[in-house]
C-alpha cells in the first residue's frame, strides 16, 4: 500500500488550485483502472486524503461518485473497497459493449472515417506485444475500443463507455494469464481497422460482433475460475 500511496502523492499536482471531488475521482478512477488499487482493496480515507492533500469531505464525495460508477462499494462499518465483479457483472458489461460498439460502427455513414486513434491503438498494442508487456497490451486493446466508440462523436456515449471500460479493467486485474486473455485480439483489432480503412462498415460490424462474443466467452471462462459466482477473491 505504501508504494501505491507514494505514486498517488505524485498525482497531487493534477489537482491544481481547484481541488474538486470530480478531479479526485478522475485520479482514483485512473489508478483503479491501472491496477494500483486491485479489486477487494480497502481504501483508507486518511492515507489517500493525505497523499492527495484533500479534505475528508472532498474524498468522500469522490468515493460516492466512483461508487455510483460501480468501481467502489461501501460496506457498513467496514469502509470503502474496490469492487470485485461477479460473473453476471462481466456478462452485463459485454452486453452493453455489444449494444453500443456495434451501433457506433453501424451508424458511421459513408467513408472515409477518421481512424487515426484506431491506428495509434493498434500500433500501441503491437509495441506492447513485442515487449512481452501483456498488461500493456490489455490497455492498448481498451484504447482501441475507446477510440472506436469515439467515432460516434458523442460526449454522452464516450462518458458511458469510459465507465464501462473502467469496470472491465476490474475483471482484467483478477486474471492470472493476461497474455492468453489479450494476445488473440491484437490481430482482430487490426482486421476491424482494415475493414474500416476499406470503407466496409458492415464487415467491420460483423467482425466486431464475433470479436465481442468470443472475448466474453474467454473472459467469463477465466473469471469464473478465479473469482467464482459469488465474486469472492
PDB file of C-alpha atoms in Angstrom:
ATOM      1  CA  UNK A   1       0.000   0.000   0.000  1.00  0.00           C
ATOM      2  CA  UNK A   2       2.891   2.393   0.761  1.00  0.00           C
ATOM      3  CA  UNK A   3       4.149   2.205  -2.826  1.00  0.00           C
ATOM      4  CA  UNK A   4       0.705   2.950  -4.215  1.00  0.00           C
ATOM      5  CA  UNK A   5       0.321   5.963  -1.919  1.00  0.00           C
ATOM      6  CA  UNK A   6       3.719   7.294  -2.970  1.00  0.00           C
ATOM      7  CA  UNK A   7       2.575   7.193  -6.585  1.00  0.00           C
ATOM      8  CA  UNK A   8      -0.724   8.762  -5.619  1.00  0.00           C
ATOM      9  CA  UNK A   9       1.034  11.659  -3.899  1.00  0.00           C
ATOM     10  CA  UNK A  10       2.629  12.423  -7.260  1.00  0.00           C
ATOM     11  CA  UNK A  11      -0.850  12.981  -8.658  1.00  0.00           C
ATOM     12  CA  UNK A  12      -1.419  15.906  -6.299  1.00  0.00           C
ATOM     13  CA  UNK A  13      -0.134  18.317  -8.960  1.00  0.00           C
ATOM     14  CA  UNK A  14      -3.069  17.283 -11.176  1.00  0.00           C
ATOM     15  CA  UNK A  15      -5.455  18.899  -8.739  1.00  0.00           C
ATOM     16  CA  UNK A  16      -4.021  22.379  -9.194  1.00  0.00           C
ATOM     17  CA  UNK A  17      -5.722  25.099  -7.210  1.00  0.00           C
ATOM     18  CA  UNK A  18      -9.230  23.886  -7.936  1.00  0.00           C
ATOM     19  CA  UNK A  19      -9.331  20.704  -5.895  1.00  0.00           C
ATOM     20  CA  UNK A  20     -12.746  19.174  -6.544  1.00  0.00           C
ATOM     21  CA  UNK A  21     -14.338  15.802  -5.946  1.00  0.00           C
ATOM     22  CA  UNK A  22     -14.603  15.314  -9.719  1.00  0.00           C
ATOM     23  CA  UNK A  23     -10.864  15.797 -10.177  1.00  0.00           C
ATOM     24  CA  UNK A  24     -10.111  13.475  -7.276  1.00  0.00           C
ATOM     25  CA  UNK A  25     -12.460  10.847  -8.720  1.00  0.00           C
ATOM     26  CA  UNK A  26     -10.696  11.158 -12.096  1.00  0.00           C
ATOM     27  CA  UNK A  27      -7.355  10.424 -10.428  1.00  0.00           C
ATOM     28  CA  UNK A  28      -8.686   7.499  -8.416  1.00  0.00           C
ATOM     29  CA  UNK A  29     -10.518   6.080 -11.430  1.00  0.00           C
ATOM     30  CA  UNK A  30      -7.272   6.084 -13.398  1.00  0.00           C
ATOM     31  CA  UNK A  31      -5.357   4.485 -10.544  1.00  0.00           C
ATOM     32  CA  UNK A  32      -8.001   1.785 -10.101  1.00  0.00           C
ATOM     33  CA  UNK A  33      -8.014   1.102 -13.856  1.00  0.00           C
ATOM     34  CA  UNK A  34      -4.221   0.821 -13.834  1.00  0.00           C
ATOM     35  CA  UNK A  35      -4.329  -1.726 -11.026  1.00  0.00           C
ATOM     36  CA  UNK A  36      -2.740   0.378  -8.287  1.00  0.00           C
ATOM     37  CA  UNK A  37      -5.746  -0.488  -6.143  1.00  0.00           C
ATOM     38  CA  UNK A  38      -6.774  -4.049  -7.108  1.00  0.00           C
ATOM     39  CA  UNK A  39     -10.304  -5.411  -6.633  1.00  0.00           C
ATOM     40  CA  UNK A  40     -11.037  -6.049  -2.965  1.00  0.00           C
ATOM     41  CA  UNK A  41      -8.647  -3.342  -1.698  1.00  0.00           C
ATOM     42  CA  UNK A  42      -9.910  -1.235   1.210  1.00  0.00           C
ATOM     43  CA  UNK A  43      -9.345   2.472   0.539  1.00  0.00           C
ATOM     44  CA  UNK A  44      -8.172   4.434   3.574  1.00  0.00           C
ATOM     45  CA  UNK A  45      -9.604   7.950   3.830  1.00  0.00           C
ATOM     46  CA  UNK A  46      -6.697   9.165   5.948  1.00  0.00           C
ATOM     47  CA  UNK A  47      -3.948   7.719   3.747  1.00  0.00           C
ATOM     48  CA  UNK A  48      -5.423   8.695   0.380  1.00  0.00           C
ATOM     49  CA  UNK A  49      -6.610  12.091   1.603  1.00  0.00           C
ATOM     50  CA  UNK A  50      -3.143  12.776   2.965  1.00  0.00           C
ATOM     51  CA  UNK A  51      -1.436  11.638  -0.231  1.00  0.00           C
ATOM     52  CA  UNK A  52      -3.600  13.908  -2.375  1.00  0.00           C
ATOM     53  CA  UNK A  53      -3.814  16.740   0.131  1.00  0.00           C
ATOM     54  CA  UNK A  54      -7.622  16.923   0.057  1.00  0.00           C
ATOM     55  CA  UNK A  55     -10.233  17.154   2.768  1.00  0.00           C
ATOM     56  CA  UNK A  56     -12.154  14.191   4.105  1.00  0.00           C
ATOM     57  CA  UNK A  57     -15.407  15.622   2.693  1.00  0.00           C
ATOM     58  CA  UNK A  58     -13.915  16.013  -0.797  1.00  0.00           C
ATOM     59  CA  UNK A  59     -12.583  12.468  -0.711  1.00  0.00           C
ATOM     60  CA  UNK A  60     -15.906  11.066   0.489  1.00  0.00           C
ATOM     61  CA  UNK A  61     -17.690  12.801  -2.376  1.00  0.00           C
ATOM     62  CA  UNK A  62     -15.162  11.309  -4.815  1.00  0.00           C
ATOM     63  CA  UNK A  63     -15.794   7.887  -3.286  1.00  0.00           C
ATOM     64  CA  UNK A  64     -19.540   8.450  -3.718  1.00  0.00           C
ATOM     65  CA  UNK A  65     -19.083   9.291  -7.409  1.00  0.00           C
ATOM     66  CA  UNK A  66     -16.995   6.171  -8.009  1.00  0.00           C
ATOM     67  CA  UNK A  67     -19.486   4.055  -6.083  1.00  0.00           C
ATOM     68  CA  UNK A  68     -22.170   5.332  -8.447  1.00  0.00           C
ATOM     69  CA  UNK A  69     -19.929   4.211 -11.336  1.00  0.00           C
ATOM     70  CA  UNK A  70     -19.738   0.730  -9.759  1.00  0.00           C
ATOM     71  CA  UNK A  71     -15.982   0.928  -9.226  1.00  0.00           C
ATOM     72  CA  UNK A  72     -16.214   1.116  -5.430  1.00  0.00           C
ATOM     73  CA  UNK A  73     -18.537  -0.376  -2.859  1.00  0.00           C
ATOM     74  CA  UNK A  74     -19.304   0.881   0.650  1.00  0.00           C
ATOM     75  CA  UNK A  75     -19.669  -1.789   3.304  1.00  0.00           C
ATOM     76  CA  UNK A  76     -21.339  -0.722   6.540  1.00  0.00           C
ATOM     77  CA  UNK A  77     -18.899  -0.488   9.469  1.00  0.00           C
ATOM     78  CA  UNK A  78     -16.053  -1.723   7.254  1.00  0.00           C
ATOM     79  CA  UNK A  79     -15.310   1.100   4.825  1.00  0.00           C
ATOM     80  CA  UNK A  80     -14.934   1.599   1.089  1.00  0.00           C
ATOM     81  CA  UNK A  81     -13.494  -1.120  -1.131  1.00  0.00           C
ATOM     82  CA  UNK A  82     -12.588  -1.504  -4.796  1.00  0.00           C
ATOM     83  CA  UNK A  83     -15.403  -3.583  -6.180  1.00  0.00           C
ATOM     84  CA  UNK A  84     -14.997  -7.269  -7.032  1.00  0.00           C
ATOM     85  CA  UNK A  85     -17.187  -8.015 -10.045  1.00  0.00           C
ATOM     86  CA  UNK A  86     -19.412 -11.051 -10.269  1.00  0.00           C
ATOM     87  CA  UNK A  87     -19.643 -13.203 -13.375  1.00  0.00           C
ATOM     88  CA  UNK A  88     -23.049 -11.620 -14.013  1.00  0.00           C
ATOM     89  CA  UNK A  89     -21.418  -8.179 -13.901  1.00  0.00           C
ATOM     90  CA  UNK A  90     -18.925  -9.231 -16.568  1.00  0.00           C
ATOM     91  CA  UNK A  91     -21.702 -10.607 -18.772  1.00  0.00           C
ATOM     92  CA  UNK A  92     -23.680  -7.375 -18.419  1.00  0.00           C
ATOM     93  CA  UNK A  93     -20.606  -5.283 -19.284  1.00  0.00           C
ATOM     94  CA  UNK A  94     -20.175  -7.223 -22.526  1.00  0.00           C
ATOM     95  CA  UNK A  95     -23.873  -6.963 -23.304  1.00  0.00           C
ATOM     96  CA  UNK A  96     -23.575  -3.182 -23.022  1.00  0.00           C
ATOM     97  CA  UNK A  97     -20.394  -3.152 -25.095  1.00  0.00           C
ATOM     98  CA  UNK A  98     -22.026  -5.111 -27.880  1.00  0.00           C
ATOM     99  CA  UNK A  99     -25.079  -2.843 -27.949  1.00  0.00           C
ATOM    100  CA  UNK A 100     -23.035   0.365 -28.026  1.00  0.00           C
ATOM    101  CA  UNK A 101     -19.930  -0.532 -30.040  1.00  0.00           C
ATOM    102  CA  UNK A 102     -21.774  -2.350 -32.813  1.00  0.00           C
ATOM    103  CA  UNK A 103     -24.293   0.503 -33.050  1.00  0.00           C
ATOM    104  CA  UNK A 104     -21.446   3.010 -33.395  1.00  0.00           C
ATOM    105  CA  UNK A 105     -19.922   1.091 -36.307  1.00  0.00           C
ATOM    106  CA  UNK A 106     -23.325   0.519 -37.905  1.00  0.00           C
ATOM    107  CA  UNK A 107     -24.092   4.242 -37.792  1.00  0.00           C
ATOM    108  CA  UNK A 108     -20.818   5.535 -39.191  1.00  0.00           C
ATOM    109  CA  UNK A 109     -22.281   6.625 -42.511  1.00  0.00           C
ATOM    110  CA  UNK A 110     -20.221   6.898 -45.655  1.00  0.00           C
ATOM    111  CA  UNK A 111     -16.402   6.699 -45.623  1.00  0.00           C
ATOM    112  CA  UNK A 112     -13.764   7.921 -45.231  1.00  0.00           C
ATOM    113  CA  UNK A 113     -13.626   7.687 -41.452  1.00  0.00           C
ATOM    114  CA  UNK A 114     -11.244   9.414 -39.049  1.00  0.00           C
ATOM    115  CA  UNK A 115      -9.196   6.424 -37.948  1.00  0.00           C
ATOM    116  CA  UNK A 116      -6.014   7.979 -36.554  1.00  0.00           C
ATOM    117  CA  UNK A 117      -6.920   6.959 -32.996  1.00  0.00           C
ATOM    118  CA  UNK A 118      -7.539   3.355 -34.037  1.00  0.00           C
ATOM    119  CA  UNK A 119      -4.275   3.220 -35.965  1.00  0.00           C
ATOM    120  CA  UNK A 120      -2.384   4.520 -32.914  1.00  0.00           C
ATOM    121  CA  UNK A 121      -4.065   1.972 -30.631  1.00  0.00           C
ATOM    122  CA  UNK A 122      -3.135  -0.935 -32.922  1.00  0.00           C
ATOM    123  CA  UNK A 123       0.476   0.272 -33.023  1.00  0.00           C
ATOM    124  CA  UNK A 124       0.452   0.636 -29.236  1.00  0.00           C
ATOM    125  CA  UNK A 125      -0.687  -2.967 -28.987  1.00  0.00           C
ATOM    126  CA  UNK A 126       1.998  -4.216 -31.359  1.00  0.00           C
ATOM    127  CA  UNK A 127       4.669  -2.416 -29.351  1.00  0.00           C
ATOM    128  CA  UNK A 128       3.395  -3.890 -26.085  1.00  0.00           C
ATOM    129  CA  UNK A 129       3.310  -7.404 -27.563  1.00  0.00           C
ATOM    130  CA  UNK A 130       6.849  -7.048 -28.924  1.00  0.00           C
ATOM    131  CA  UNK A 131       7.984  -6.135 -25.410  1.00  0.00           C
ATOM    132  CA  UNK A 132       6.015  -9.006 -23.824  1.00  0.00           C
ATOM    133  CA  UNK A 133       4.021  -6.410 -21.905  1.00  0.00           C
ATOM    134  CA  UNK A 134       0.721  -8.267 -21.776  1.00  0.00           C
ATOM    135  CA  UNK A 135      -0.994  -5.931 -19.332  1.00  0.00           C
ATOM    136  CA  UNK A 136       0.108  -3.106 -21.598  1.00  0.00           C
ATOM    137  CA  UNK A 137      -1.484  -4.965 -24.490  1.00  0.00           C
ATOM    138  CA  UNK A 138      -4.716  -5.146 -22.490  1.00  0.00           C
ATOM    139  CA  UNK A 139      -4.546  -1.384 -22.038  1.00  0.00           C
ATOM    140  CA  UNK A 140      -3.957  -0.920 -25.767  1.00  0.00           C
ATOM    141  CA  UNK A 141      -7.000  -3.095 -26.514  1.00  0.00           C
ATOM    142  CA  UNK A 142      -9.118  -0.885 -24.275  1.00  0.00           C
ATOM    143  CA  UNK A 143      -7.725   2.173 -26.066  1.00  0.00           C
ATOM    144  CA  UNK A 144      -8.722   0.642 -29.406  1.00  0.00           C
ATOM    145  CA  UNK A 145     -12.326   0.189 -28.326  1.00  0.00           C
ATOM    146  CA  UNK A 146     -12.426   3.609 -26.702  1.00  0.00           C
ATOM    147  CA  UNK A 147     -11.294   5.160 -29.995  1.00  0.00           C
ATOM    148  CA  UNK A 148     -13.855   3.059 -31.837  1.00  0.00           C
ATOM    149  CA  UNK A 149     -16.636   4.471 -29.657  1.00  0.00           C
ATOM    150  CA  UNK A 150     -15.237   7.982 -30.158  1.00  0.00           C
ATOM    151  CA  UNK A 151     -16.051   7.682 -33.883  1.00  0.00           C
ATOM    152  CA  UNK A 152     -19.668   8.389 -32.911  1.00  0.00           C
ATOM    153  CA  UNK A 153     -18.662  11.922 -31.922  1.00  0.00           C
ATOM    154  CA  UNK A 154     -20.898  11.750 -28.832  1.00  0.00           C
ATOM    155  CA  UNK A 155     -19.700  13.010 -25.456  1.00  0.00           C
ATOM    156  CA  UNK A 156     -22.512  11.107 -23.728  1.00  0.00           C
ATOM    157  CA  UNK A 157     -21.509   7.831 -25.355  1.00  0.00           C
ATOM    158  CA  UNK A 158     -17.858   8.476 -24.517  1.00  0.00           C
ATOM    159  CA  UNK A 159     -18.771   9.091 -20.865  1.00  0.00           C
ATOM    160  CA  UNK A 160     -20.927   5.979 -20.658  1.00  0.00           C
ATOM    161  CA  UNK A 161     -18.241   3.757 -22.133  1.00  0.00           C
ATOM    162  CA  UNK A 162     -15.483   5.316 -20.041  1.00  0.00           C
ATOM    163  CA  UNK A 163     -17.284   3.889 -17.019  1.00  0.00           C
ATOM    164  CA  UNK A 164     -17.901   0.534 -18.736  1.00  0.00           C
ATOM    165  CA  UNK A 165     -14.238   0.167 -19.739  1.00  0.00           C
ATOM    166  CA  UNK A 166     -13.096   1.082 -16.219  1.00  0.00           C
ATOM    167  CA  UNK A 167     -15.330  -1.685 -14.842  1.00  0.00           C
ATOM    168  CA  UNK A 168     -13.951  -4.103 -17.415  1.00  0.00           C
ATOM    169  CA  UNK A 169     -10.440  -3.395 -16.174  1.00  0.00           C
ATOM    170  CA  UNK A 170     -11.516  -4.600 -12.716  1.00  0.00           C
ATOM    171  CA  UNK A 171     -12.141  -8.018 -14.265  1.00  0.00           C
ATOM    172  CA  UNK A 172      -8.852  -7.965 -16.158  1.00  0.00           C
ATOM    173  CA  UNK A 173      -6.882  -7.292 -12.959  1.00  0.00           C
ATOM    174  CA  UNK A 174      -8.139 -10.542 -11.443  1.00  0.00           C
ATOM    175  CA  UNK A 175      -6.993 -12.680 -14.390  1.00  0.00           C
ATOM    176  CA  UNK A 176      -3.730 -14.524 -13.833  1.00  0.00           C
ATOM    177  CA  UNK A 177      -2.749 -15.002 -17.501  1.00  0.00           C
ATOM    178  CA  UNK A 178      -3.045 -11.642 -19.309  1.00  0.00           C
ATOM    179  CA  UNK A 179      -1.188 -12.911 -22.389  1.00  0.00           C
ATOM    180  CA  UNK A 180      -3.745 -15.644 -23.024  1.00  0.00           C
ATOM    181  CA  UNK A 181      -6.526 -13.164 -22.414  1.00  0.00           C
ATOM    182  CA  UNK A 182      -5.336 -10.295 -24.621  1.00  0.00           C
ATOM    183  CA  UNK A 183      -2.923 -11.545 -27.300  1.00  0.00           C
ATOM    184  CA  UNK A 184      -5.514 -13.091 -29.673  1.00  0.00           C
ATOM    185  CA  UNK A 185      -7.306  -9.776 -30.076  1.00  0.00           C
ATOM    186  CA  UNK A 186      -4.394  -7.745 -31.388  1.00  0.00           C
ATOM    187  CA  UNK A 187      -4.771  -9.257 -34.863  1.00  0.00           C
ATOM    188  CA  UNK A 188      -8.542  -8.902 -34.659  1.00  0.00           C
ATOM    189  CA  UNK A 189      -8.230  -5.201 -33.851  1.00  0.00           C
ATOM    190  CA  UNK A 190      -6.130  -4.855 -36.994  1.00  0.00           C
ATOM    191  CA  UNK A 191      -8.781  -6.701 -39.037  1.00  0.00           C
ATOM    192  CA  UNK A 192     -11.517  -4.338 -37.860  1.00  0.00           C
ATOM    193  CA  UNK A 193      -9.285  -1.361 -38.647  1.00  0.00           C
ATOM    194  CA  UNK A 194      -8.543  -2.738 -42.107  1.00  0.00           C
ATOM    195  CA  UNK A 195     -12.254  -3.157 -42.837  1.00  0.00           C
ATOM    196  CA  UNK A 196     -12.933   0.442 -41.813  1.00  0.00           C
ATOM    197  CA  UNK A 197      -9.985   1.710 -43.851  1.00  0.00           C
ATOM    198  CA  UNK A 198     -11.585  -0.005 -46.827  1.00  0.00           C
ATOM    199  CA  UNK A 199     -14.915   1.675 -46.080  1.00  0.00           C
ATOM    200  CA  UNK A 200     -16.590  -1.636 -45.173  1.00  0.00           C
ATOM    201  CA  UNK A 201     -18.508  -0.725 -42.014  1.00  0.00           C
ATOM    202  CA  UNK A 202     -20.825  -3.721 -42.392  1.00  0.00           C
ATOM    203  CA  UNK A 203     -17.867  -6.084 -42.487  1.00  0.00           C
ATOM    204  CA  UNK A 204     -16.315  -4.273 -39.525  1.00  0.00           C
ATOM    205  CA  UNK A 205     -19.534  -4.681 -37.562  1.00  0.00           C
ATOM    206  CA  UNK A 206     -19.640  -8.420 -38.258  1.00  0.00           C
ATOM    207  CA  UNK A 207     -16.015  -8.773 -37.138  1.00  0.00           C
ATOM    208  CA  UNK A 208     -16.711  -6.742 -34.010  1.00  0.00           C
ATOM    209  CA  UNK A 209     -19.824  -8.728 -33.107  1.00  0.00           C
ATOM    210  CA  UNK A 210     -17.922 -12.013 -33.314  1.00  0.00           C
ATOM    211  CA  UNK A 211     -14.944 -10.486 -31.517  1.00  0.00           C
ATOM    212  CA  UNK A 212     -17.041  -9.411 -28.523  1.00  0.00           C
ATOM    213  CA  UNK A 213     -18.853 -12.750 -28.304  1.00  0.00           C
ATOM    214  CA  UNK A 214     -15.548 -14.658 -28.317  1.00  0.00           C
ATOM    215  CA  UNK A 215     -13.997 -12.242 -25.815  1.00  0.00           C
ATOM    216  CA  UNK A 216     -16.940 -12.640 -23.445  1.00  0.00           C
ATOM    217  CA  UNK A 217     -16.640 -16.432 -23.558  1.00  0.00           C
ATOM    218  CA  UNK A 218     -12.903 -16.303 -22.864  1.00  0.00           C
ATOM    219  CA  UNK A 219     -13.124 -13.736 -20.057  1.00  0.00           C
ATOM    220  CA  UNK A 220     -16.015 -15.499 -18.300  1.00  0.00           C
ATOM    221  CA  UNK A 221     -14.210 -18.853 -18.517  1.00  0.00           C
ATOM    222  CA  UNK A 222     -11.137 -17.451 -16.793  1.00  0.00           C
ATOM    223  CA  UNK A 223     -13.004 -15.143 -14.434  1.00  0.00           C
ATOM    224  CA  UNK A 224     -15.358 -17.858 -13.207  1.00  0.00           C
ATOM    225  CA  UNK A 225     -12.364 -19.982 -12.277  1.00  0.00           C
ATOM    226  CA  UNK A 226     -10.566 -17.132 -10.499  1.00  0.00           C
ATOM    227  CA  UNK A 227     -13.429 -15.473  -8.676  1.00  0.00           C
ATOM    228  CA  UNK A 228     -16.441 -17.755  -8.797  1.00  0.00           C
ATOM    229  CA  UNK A 229     -20.110 -16.979  -8.865  1.00  0.00           C
ATOM    230  CA  UNK A 230     -20.120 -15.168  -5.521  1.00  0.00           C
ATOM    231  CA  UNK A 231     -17.455 -12.659  -6.552  1.00  0.00           C
ATOM    232  CA  UNK A 232     -15.208 -13.564  -3.631  1.00  0.00           C
ATOM    233  CA  UNK A 233     -11.427 -13.276  -4.146  1.00  0.00           C
TER     234      UNK A 233
END
